[in-house]
Tab-separated table of C-alpha atoms in Angstrom:
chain	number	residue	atom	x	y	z
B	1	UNK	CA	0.000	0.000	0.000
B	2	UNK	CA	3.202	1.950	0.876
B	3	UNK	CA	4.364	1.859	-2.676
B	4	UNK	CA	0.962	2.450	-4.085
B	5	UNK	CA	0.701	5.434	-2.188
B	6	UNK	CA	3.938	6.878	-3.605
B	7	UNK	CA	2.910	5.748	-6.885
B	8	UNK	CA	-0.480	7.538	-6.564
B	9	UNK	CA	1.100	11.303	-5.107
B	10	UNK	CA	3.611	10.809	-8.525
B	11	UNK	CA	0.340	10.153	-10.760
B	12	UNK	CA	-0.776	13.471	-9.360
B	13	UNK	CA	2.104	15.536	-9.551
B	14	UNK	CA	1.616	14.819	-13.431
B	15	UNK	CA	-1.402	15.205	-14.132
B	16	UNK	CA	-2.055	18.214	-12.288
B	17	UNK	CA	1.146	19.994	-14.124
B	18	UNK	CA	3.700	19.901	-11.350
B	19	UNK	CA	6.659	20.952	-13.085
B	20	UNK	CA	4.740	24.609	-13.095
B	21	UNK	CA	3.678	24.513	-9.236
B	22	UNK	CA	4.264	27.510	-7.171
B	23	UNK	CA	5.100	24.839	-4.141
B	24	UNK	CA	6.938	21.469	-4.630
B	25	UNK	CA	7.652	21.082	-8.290
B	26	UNK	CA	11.215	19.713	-9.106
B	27	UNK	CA	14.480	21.405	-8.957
B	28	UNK	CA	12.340	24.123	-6.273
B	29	UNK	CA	14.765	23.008	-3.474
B	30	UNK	CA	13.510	21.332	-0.265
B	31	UNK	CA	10.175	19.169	-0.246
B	32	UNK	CA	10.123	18.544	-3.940
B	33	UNK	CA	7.778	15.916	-5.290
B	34	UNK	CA	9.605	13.381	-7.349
B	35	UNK	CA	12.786	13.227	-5.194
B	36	UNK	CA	14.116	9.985	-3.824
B	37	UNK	CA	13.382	11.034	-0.568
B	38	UNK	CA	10.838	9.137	1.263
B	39	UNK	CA	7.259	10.373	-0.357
B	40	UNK	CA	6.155	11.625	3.066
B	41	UNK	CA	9.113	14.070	2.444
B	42	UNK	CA	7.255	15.751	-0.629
B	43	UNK	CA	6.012	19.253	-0.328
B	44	UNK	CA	7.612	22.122	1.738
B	45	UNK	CA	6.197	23.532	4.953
B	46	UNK	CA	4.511	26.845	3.553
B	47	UNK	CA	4.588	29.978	5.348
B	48	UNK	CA	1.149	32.109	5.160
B	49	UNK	CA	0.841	35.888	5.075
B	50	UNK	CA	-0.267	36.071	8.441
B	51	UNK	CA	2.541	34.742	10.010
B	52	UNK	CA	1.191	30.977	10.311
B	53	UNK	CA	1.912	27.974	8.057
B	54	UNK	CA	1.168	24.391	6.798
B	55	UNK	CA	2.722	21.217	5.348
B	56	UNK	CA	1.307	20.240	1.759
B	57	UNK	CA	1.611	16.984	2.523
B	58	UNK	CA	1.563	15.126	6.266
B	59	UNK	CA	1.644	11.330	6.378
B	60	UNK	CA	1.235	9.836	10.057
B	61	UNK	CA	4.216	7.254	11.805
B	62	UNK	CA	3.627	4.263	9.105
B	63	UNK	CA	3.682	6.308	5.878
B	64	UNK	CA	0.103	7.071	5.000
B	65	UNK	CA	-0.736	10.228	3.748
B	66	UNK	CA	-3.136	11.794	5.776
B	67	UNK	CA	-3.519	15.265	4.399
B	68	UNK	CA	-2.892	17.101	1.102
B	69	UNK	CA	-3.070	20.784	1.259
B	70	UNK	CA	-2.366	22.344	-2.231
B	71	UNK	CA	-4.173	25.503	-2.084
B	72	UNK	CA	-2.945	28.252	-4.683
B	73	UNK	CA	-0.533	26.217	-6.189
B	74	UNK	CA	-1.422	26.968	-9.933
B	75	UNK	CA	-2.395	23.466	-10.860
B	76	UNK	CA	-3.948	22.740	-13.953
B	77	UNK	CA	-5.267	19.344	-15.041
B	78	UNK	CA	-7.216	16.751	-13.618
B	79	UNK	CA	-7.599	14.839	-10.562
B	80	UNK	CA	-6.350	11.340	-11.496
B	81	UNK	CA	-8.699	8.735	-10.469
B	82	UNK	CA	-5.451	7.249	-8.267
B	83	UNK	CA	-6.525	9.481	-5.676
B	84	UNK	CA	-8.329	6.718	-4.518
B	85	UNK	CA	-5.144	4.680	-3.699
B	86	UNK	CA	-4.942	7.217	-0.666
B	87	UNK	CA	-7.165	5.334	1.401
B	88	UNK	CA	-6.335	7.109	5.148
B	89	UNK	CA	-6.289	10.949	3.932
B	90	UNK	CA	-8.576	12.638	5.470
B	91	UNK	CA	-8.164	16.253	4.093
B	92	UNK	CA	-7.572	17.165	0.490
B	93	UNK	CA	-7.507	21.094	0.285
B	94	UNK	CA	-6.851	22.436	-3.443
B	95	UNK	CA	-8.940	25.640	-3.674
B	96	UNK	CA	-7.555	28.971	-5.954
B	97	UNK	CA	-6.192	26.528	-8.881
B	98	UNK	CA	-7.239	25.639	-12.445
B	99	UNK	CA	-8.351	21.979	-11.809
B	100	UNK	CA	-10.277	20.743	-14.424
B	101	UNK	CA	-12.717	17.912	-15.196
B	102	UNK	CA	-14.887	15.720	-12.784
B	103	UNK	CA	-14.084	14.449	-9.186
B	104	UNK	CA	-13.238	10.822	-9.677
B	105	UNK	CA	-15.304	8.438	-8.356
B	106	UNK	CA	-12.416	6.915	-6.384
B	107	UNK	CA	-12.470	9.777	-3.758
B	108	UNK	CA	-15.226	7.591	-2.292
B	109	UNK	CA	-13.143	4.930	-1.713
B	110	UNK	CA	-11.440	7.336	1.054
B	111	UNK	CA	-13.721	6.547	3.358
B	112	UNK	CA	-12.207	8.873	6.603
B	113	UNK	CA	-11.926	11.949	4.521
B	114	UNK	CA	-13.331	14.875	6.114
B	115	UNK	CA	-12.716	17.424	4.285
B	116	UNK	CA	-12.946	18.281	0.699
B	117	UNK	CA	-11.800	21.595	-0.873
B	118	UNK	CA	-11.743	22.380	-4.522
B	119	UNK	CA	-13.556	25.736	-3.969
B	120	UNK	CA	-12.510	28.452	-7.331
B	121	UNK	CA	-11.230	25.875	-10.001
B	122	UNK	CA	-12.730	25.162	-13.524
B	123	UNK	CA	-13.835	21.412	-12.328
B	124	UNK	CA	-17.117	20.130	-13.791
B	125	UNK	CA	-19.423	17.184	-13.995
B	126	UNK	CA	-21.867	15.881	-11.054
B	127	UNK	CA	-21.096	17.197	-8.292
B	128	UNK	CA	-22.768	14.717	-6.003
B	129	UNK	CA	-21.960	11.106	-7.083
B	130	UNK	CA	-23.448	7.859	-5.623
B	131	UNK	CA	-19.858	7.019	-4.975
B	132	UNK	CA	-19.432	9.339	-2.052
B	133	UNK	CA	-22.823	8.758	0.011
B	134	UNK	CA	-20.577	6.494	2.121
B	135	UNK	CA	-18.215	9.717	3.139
B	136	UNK	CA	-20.032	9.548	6.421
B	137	UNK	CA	-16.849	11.258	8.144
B	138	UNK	CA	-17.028	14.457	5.613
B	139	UNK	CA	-17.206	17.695	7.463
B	140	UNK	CA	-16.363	19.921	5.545
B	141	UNK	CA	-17.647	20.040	1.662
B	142	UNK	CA	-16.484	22.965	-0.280
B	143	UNK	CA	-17.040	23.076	-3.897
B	144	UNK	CA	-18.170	26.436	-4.687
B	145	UNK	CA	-17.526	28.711	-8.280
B	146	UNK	CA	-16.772	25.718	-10.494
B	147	UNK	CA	-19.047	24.402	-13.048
B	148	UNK	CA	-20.264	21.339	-11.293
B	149	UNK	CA	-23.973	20.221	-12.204
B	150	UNK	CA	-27.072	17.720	-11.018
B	151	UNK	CA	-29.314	17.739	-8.287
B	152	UNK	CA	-28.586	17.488	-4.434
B	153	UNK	CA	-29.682	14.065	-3.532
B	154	UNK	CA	-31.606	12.660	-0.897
B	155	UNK	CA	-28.688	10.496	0.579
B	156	UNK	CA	-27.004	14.264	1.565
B	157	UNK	CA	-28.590	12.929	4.823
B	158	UNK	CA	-26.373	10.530	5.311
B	159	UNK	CA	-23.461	12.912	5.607
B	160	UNK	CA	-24.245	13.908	9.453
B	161	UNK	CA	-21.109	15.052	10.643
B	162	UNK	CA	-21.309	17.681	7.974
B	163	UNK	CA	-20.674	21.103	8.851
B	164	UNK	CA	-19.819	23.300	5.915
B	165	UNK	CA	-21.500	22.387	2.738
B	166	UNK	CA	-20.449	24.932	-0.102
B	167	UNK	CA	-21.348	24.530	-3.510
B	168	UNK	CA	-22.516	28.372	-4.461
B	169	UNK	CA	-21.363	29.447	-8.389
B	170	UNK	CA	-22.199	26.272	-10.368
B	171	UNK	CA	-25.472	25.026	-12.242
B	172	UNK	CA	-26.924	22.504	-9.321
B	173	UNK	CA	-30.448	22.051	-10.097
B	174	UNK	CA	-33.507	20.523	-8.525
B	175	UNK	CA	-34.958	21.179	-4.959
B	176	UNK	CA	-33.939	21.041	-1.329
B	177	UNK	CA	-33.845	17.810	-0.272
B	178	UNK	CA	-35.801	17.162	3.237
B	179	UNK	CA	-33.276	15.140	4.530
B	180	UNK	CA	-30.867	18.300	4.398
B	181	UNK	CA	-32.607	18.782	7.834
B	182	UNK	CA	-30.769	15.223	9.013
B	183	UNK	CA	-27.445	17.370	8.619
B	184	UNK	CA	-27.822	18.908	12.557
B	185	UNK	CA	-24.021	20.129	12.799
B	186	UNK	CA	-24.329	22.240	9.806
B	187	UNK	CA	-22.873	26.088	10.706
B	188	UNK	CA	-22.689	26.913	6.896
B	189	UNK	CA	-24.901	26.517	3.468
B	190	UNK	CA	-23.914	28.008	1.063
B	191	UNK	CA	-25.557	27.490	-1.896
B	192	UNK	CA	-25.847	31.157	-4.001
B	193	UNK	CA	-26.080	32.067	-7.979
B	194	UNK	CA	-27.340	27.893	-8.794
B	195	UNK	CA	-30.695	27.132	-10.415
B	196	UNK	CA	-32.420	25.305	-6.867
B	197	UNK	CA	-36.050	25.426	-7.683
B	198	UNK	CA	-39.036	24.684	-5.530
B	199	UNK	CA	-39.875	25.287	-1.606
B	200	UNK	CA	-37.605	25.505	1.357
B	201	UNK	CA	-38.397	22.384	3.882
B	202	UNK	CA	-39.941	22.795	6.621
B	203	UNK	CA	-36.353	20.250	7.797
B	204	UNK	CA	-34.312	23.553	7.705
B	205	UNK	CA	-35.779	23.786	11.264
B	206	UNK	CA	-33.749	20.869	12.549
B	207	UNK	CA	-30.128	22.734	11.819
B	208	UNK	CA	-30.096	24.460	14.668
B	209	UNK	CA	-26.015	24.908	14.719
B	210	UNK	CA	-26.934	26.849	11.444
B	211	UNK	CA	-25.327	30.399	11.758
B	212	UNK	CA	-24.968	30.932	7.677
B	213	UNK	CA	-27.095	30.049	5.130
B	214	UNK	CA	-27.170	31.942	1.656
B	215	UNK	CA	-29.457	31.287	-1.151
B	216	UNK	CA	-29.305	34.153	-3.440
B	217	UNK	CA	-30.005	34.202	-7.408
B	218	UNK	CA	-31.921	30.602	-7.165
B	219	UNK	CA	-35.563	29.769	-8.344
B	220	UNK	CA	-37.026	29.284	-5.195
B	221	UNK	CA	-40.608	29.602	-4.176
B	222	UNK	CA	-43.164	29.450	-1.052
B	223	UNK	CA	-43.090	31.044	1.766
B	224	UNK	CA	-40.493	30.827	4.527
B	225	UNK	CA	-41.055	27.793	7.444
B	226	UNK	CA	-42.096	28.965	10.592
B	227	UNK	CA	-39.680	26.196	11.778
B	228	UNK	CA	-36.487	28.116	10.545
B	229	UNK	CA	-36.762	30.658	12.886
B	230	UNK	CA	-36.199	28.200	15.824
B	231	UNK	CA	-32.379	28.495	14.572
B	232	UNK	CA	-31.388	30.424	17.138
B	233	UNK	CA	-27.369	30.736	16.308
B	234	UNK	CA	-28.441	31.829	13.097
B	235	UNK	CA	-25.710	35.728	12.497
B	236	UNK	CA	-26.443	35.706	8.273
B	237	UNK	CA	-29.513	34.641	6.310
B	238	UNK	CA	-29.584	35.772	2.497
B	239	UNK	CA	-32.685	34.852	0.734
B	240	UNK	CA	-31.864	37.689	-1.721
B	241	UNK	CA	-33.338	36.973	-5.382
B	242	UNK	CA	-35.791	34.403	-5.496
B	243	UNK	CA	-39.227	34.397	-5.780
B	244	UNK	CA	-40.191	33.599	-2.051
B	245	UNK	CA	-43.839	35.293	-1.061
B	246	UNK	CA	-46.001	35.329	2.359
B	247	UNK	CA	-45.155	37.480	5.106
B	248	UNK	CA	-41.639	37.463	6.820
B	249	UNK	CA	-42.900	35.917	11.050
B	250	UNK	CA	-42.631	38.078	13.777
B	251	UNK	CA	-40.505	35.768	14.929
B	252	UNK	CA	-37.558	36.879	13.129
B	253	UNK	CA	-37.052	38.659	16.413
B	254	UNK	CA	-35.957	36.164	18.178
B	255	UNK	CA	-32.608	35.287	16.540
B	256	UNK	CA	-30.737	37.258	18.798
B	257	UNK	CA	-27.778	37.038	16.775
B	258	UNK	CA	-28.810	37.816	13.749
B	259	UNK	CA	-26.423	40.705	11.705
B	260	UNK	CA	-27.462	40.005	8.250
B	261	UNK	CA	-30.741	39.684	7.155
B	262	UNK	CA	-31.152	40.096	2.902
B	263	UNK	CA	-34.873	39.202	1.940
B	264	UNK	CA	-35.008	41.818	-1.171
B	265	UNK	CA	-36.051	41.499	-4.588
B	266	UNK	CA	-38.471	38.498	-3.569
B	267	UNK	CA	-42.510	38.605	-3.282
B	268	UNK	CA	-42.908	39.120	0.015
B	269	UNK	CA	-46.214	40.882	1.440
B	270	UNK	CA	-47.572	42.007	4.572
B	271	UNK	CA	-46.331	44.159	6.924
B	272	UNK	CA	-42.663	44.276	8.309
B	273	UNK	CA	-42.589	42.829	11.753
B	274	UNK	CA	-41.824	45.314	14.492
B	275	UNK	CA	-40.028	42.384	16.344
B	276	UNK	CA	-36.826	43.640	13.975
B	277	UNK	CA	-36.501	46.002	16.878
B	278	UNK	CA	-35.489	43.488	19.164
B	279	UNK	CA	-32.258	42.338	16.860
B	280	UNK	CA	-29.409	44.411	18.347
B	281	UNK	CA	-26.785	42.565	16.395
B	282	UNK	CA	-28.816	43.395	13.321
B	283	UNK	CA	-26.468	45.432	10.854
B	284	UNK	CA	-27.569	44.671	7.539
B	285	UNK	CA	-31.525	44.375	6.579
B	286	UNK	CA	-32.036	44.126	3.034
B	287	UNK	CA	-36.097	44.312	2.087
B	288	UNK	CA	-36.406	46.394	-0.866
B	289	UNK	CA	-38.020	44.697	-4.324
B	290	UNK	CA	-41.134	42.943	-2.792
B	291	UNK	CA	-44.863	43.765	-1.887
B	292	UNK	CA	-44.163	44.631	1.897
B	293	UNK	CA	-47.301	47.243	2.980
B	294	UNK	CA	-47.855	49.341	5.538
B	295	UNK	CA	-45.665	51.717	7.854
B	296	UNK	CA	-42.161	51.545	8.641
B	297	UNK	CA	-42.048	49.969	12.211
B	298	UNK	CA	-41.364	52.929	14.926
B	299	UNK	CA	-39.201	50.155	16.325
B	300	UNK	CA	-36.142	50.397	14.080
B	301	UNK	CA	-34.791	53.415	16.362
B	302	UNK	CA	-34.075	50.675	18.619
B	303	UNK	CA	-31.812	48.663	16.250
B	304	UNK	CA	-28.734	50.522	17.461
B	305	UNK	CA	-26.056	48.375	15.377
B	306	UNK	CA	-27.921	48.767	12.257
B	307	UNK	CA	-25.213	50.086	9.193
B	308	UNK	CA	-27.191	49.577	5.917
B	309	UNK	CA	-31.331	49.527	5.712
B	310	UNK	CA	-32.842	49.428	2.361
B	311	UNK	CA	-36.533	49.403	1.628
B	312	UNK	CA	-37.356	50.996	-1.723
B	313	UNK	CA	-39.651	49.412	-4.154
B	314	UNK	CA	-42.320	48.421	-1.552
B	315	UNK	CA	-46.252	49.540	-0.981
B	316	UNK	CA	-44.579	51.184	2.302
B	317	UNK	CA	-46.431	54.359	4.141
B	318	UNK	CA	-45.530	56.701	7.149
């Protein structure tokens, strides 16, 4: 397995265009790939602009590669299917590149990863394949501006440890899955500019470590669940362009976290809740573009961290 591993970190170095990386390509000095070295050896420790760093590639005491960190390492090419060889890695990290092509089916043969990271590359194809409902350990899932496509399947409720799930930028299509409300440990959704159609489920109630959740430039319709305002950690909610109606619940007000709040360019009607008064974290609240009526609530003098209020294009009076 040893040897396969080697073989599979050498399989990667060409086809995602080593020779032009910014860390670890040959002749670059100390931790580059290729040498005779042991493989754990490959890749330097990399010093960050804030003063902190990380190894782009850590192996644990028997030689199995455990993590792969290649962010902004101006990779082009594909992810060779021999990823899969790298059965005990449980982070692969390669946002900022120019990956191309699919995610290989193998990757769900790496059965502790827990995180995945190929956020701003040019990758494509489905983006959730039957082959990785069985990443029961994933945590983090970050996928966001590529071109990835499909649907969000049902099975995303298998994936219970998740916390991050990012796939905003690409052309997913379909609904919200109800079982998205099995995911409890979710702090972040992110799933802005897609083509999500339908109604938001009633599930979204259950993700009550939820503090982030953007939907912006979707298709989606209905009203807003009563049972998402029991998310009580929740600091930034975007439902900003989509075509969402009904009234926005009084109980808004009781997030007492809440900073951002984007509901604009929607179809929502009714009359603002005064509750937004009791929001004293609220600094951003976003309503303009909908069929809101009636006056502007006296209580917004009390939402002293308020920065940016927009209500324009409403039926508004007072």
């Amino acid at each position: 397995i040893l040897n396969e591993q080697r073989y599979a970190l050498a399989v990667m170095y060409f086809s995602l265009g080593g020779d032009n990386w910014n860390y670890g390509a040959i002749g670059s000095g100390e931790g580059e790939w290729m040498s005779p070295l042991n493989y754990c050896e490959w890749g330097p420790t990399i010093q960050t602009q804030g003063g902190g760093s990380y190894e782009m590639l850590e192996c644990d005491e028997f030689g199995n590669v455990l993590n792969l960190n290649m962010q902004s390492n101006n990779m082009e090419g594909t992810i060779p299917p021999e990823i899969g060889v790298l059965v005990y890695m449980t982070s692969y990290i390669s946002f900022f590149n120019a990956q191309t092509g699919p995610i290989p089916t193998s990757l769900g043969l790496i059965l502790p990863l827990q995180t995945f990271d190929v956020e701003s590359n040019n990758m494509d194809g489905d983006l959730f394949k039957p082959e990785f409902y069985g990443l029961q350990e994933i945590i983090n899932f970050r996928a966001s501006l590529n071109n990835f496509r499909g649907t969000i399947p049902t099975e995303i409720g298998q994936w219970t440890k998740l916390q991050n799930l990012w796939f905003a930028q690409n052309f997913i299509t379909g609904t919200l899955p109800t079982e998205i409300g099995n995911c409890v440990d979710m702090g972040a959704f992110l799933f802005y500019e897609n083509e999500i159609q339908g109604t938001l489920p009633t599930e979204l109630g259950n993700m009550n470590a939820l503090t982030w959740i953007d939907m912006e430039d979707n298709q989606i319709v209905g009203t807003i669940p009563e049972e998402f305002y029991s998310n009580l950690d929740l600091e930034e909610v975007i439902f900003k362009n989509n075509t969402l109606a009904g009234t926005i619940s009084d109980s808004v007000g009781n997030l007492p976290r809440l900073a951002t709040f984007w509901a604009s360019f929607n179809e929502f009607s009714g009359t603002i809740p005064t509750t937004f008064g009791n929001l004293a974290n609220l600094e951003e609240l976003e309503l303009q573009n909908n069929r809101l009526e009636g006056a502007i609530p006296i209580e917004f003098g009390s939402m002293e961290s308020i920065e940016f209020l927009s209500m324009e294009s409403n039926e508004l009076t007072g």
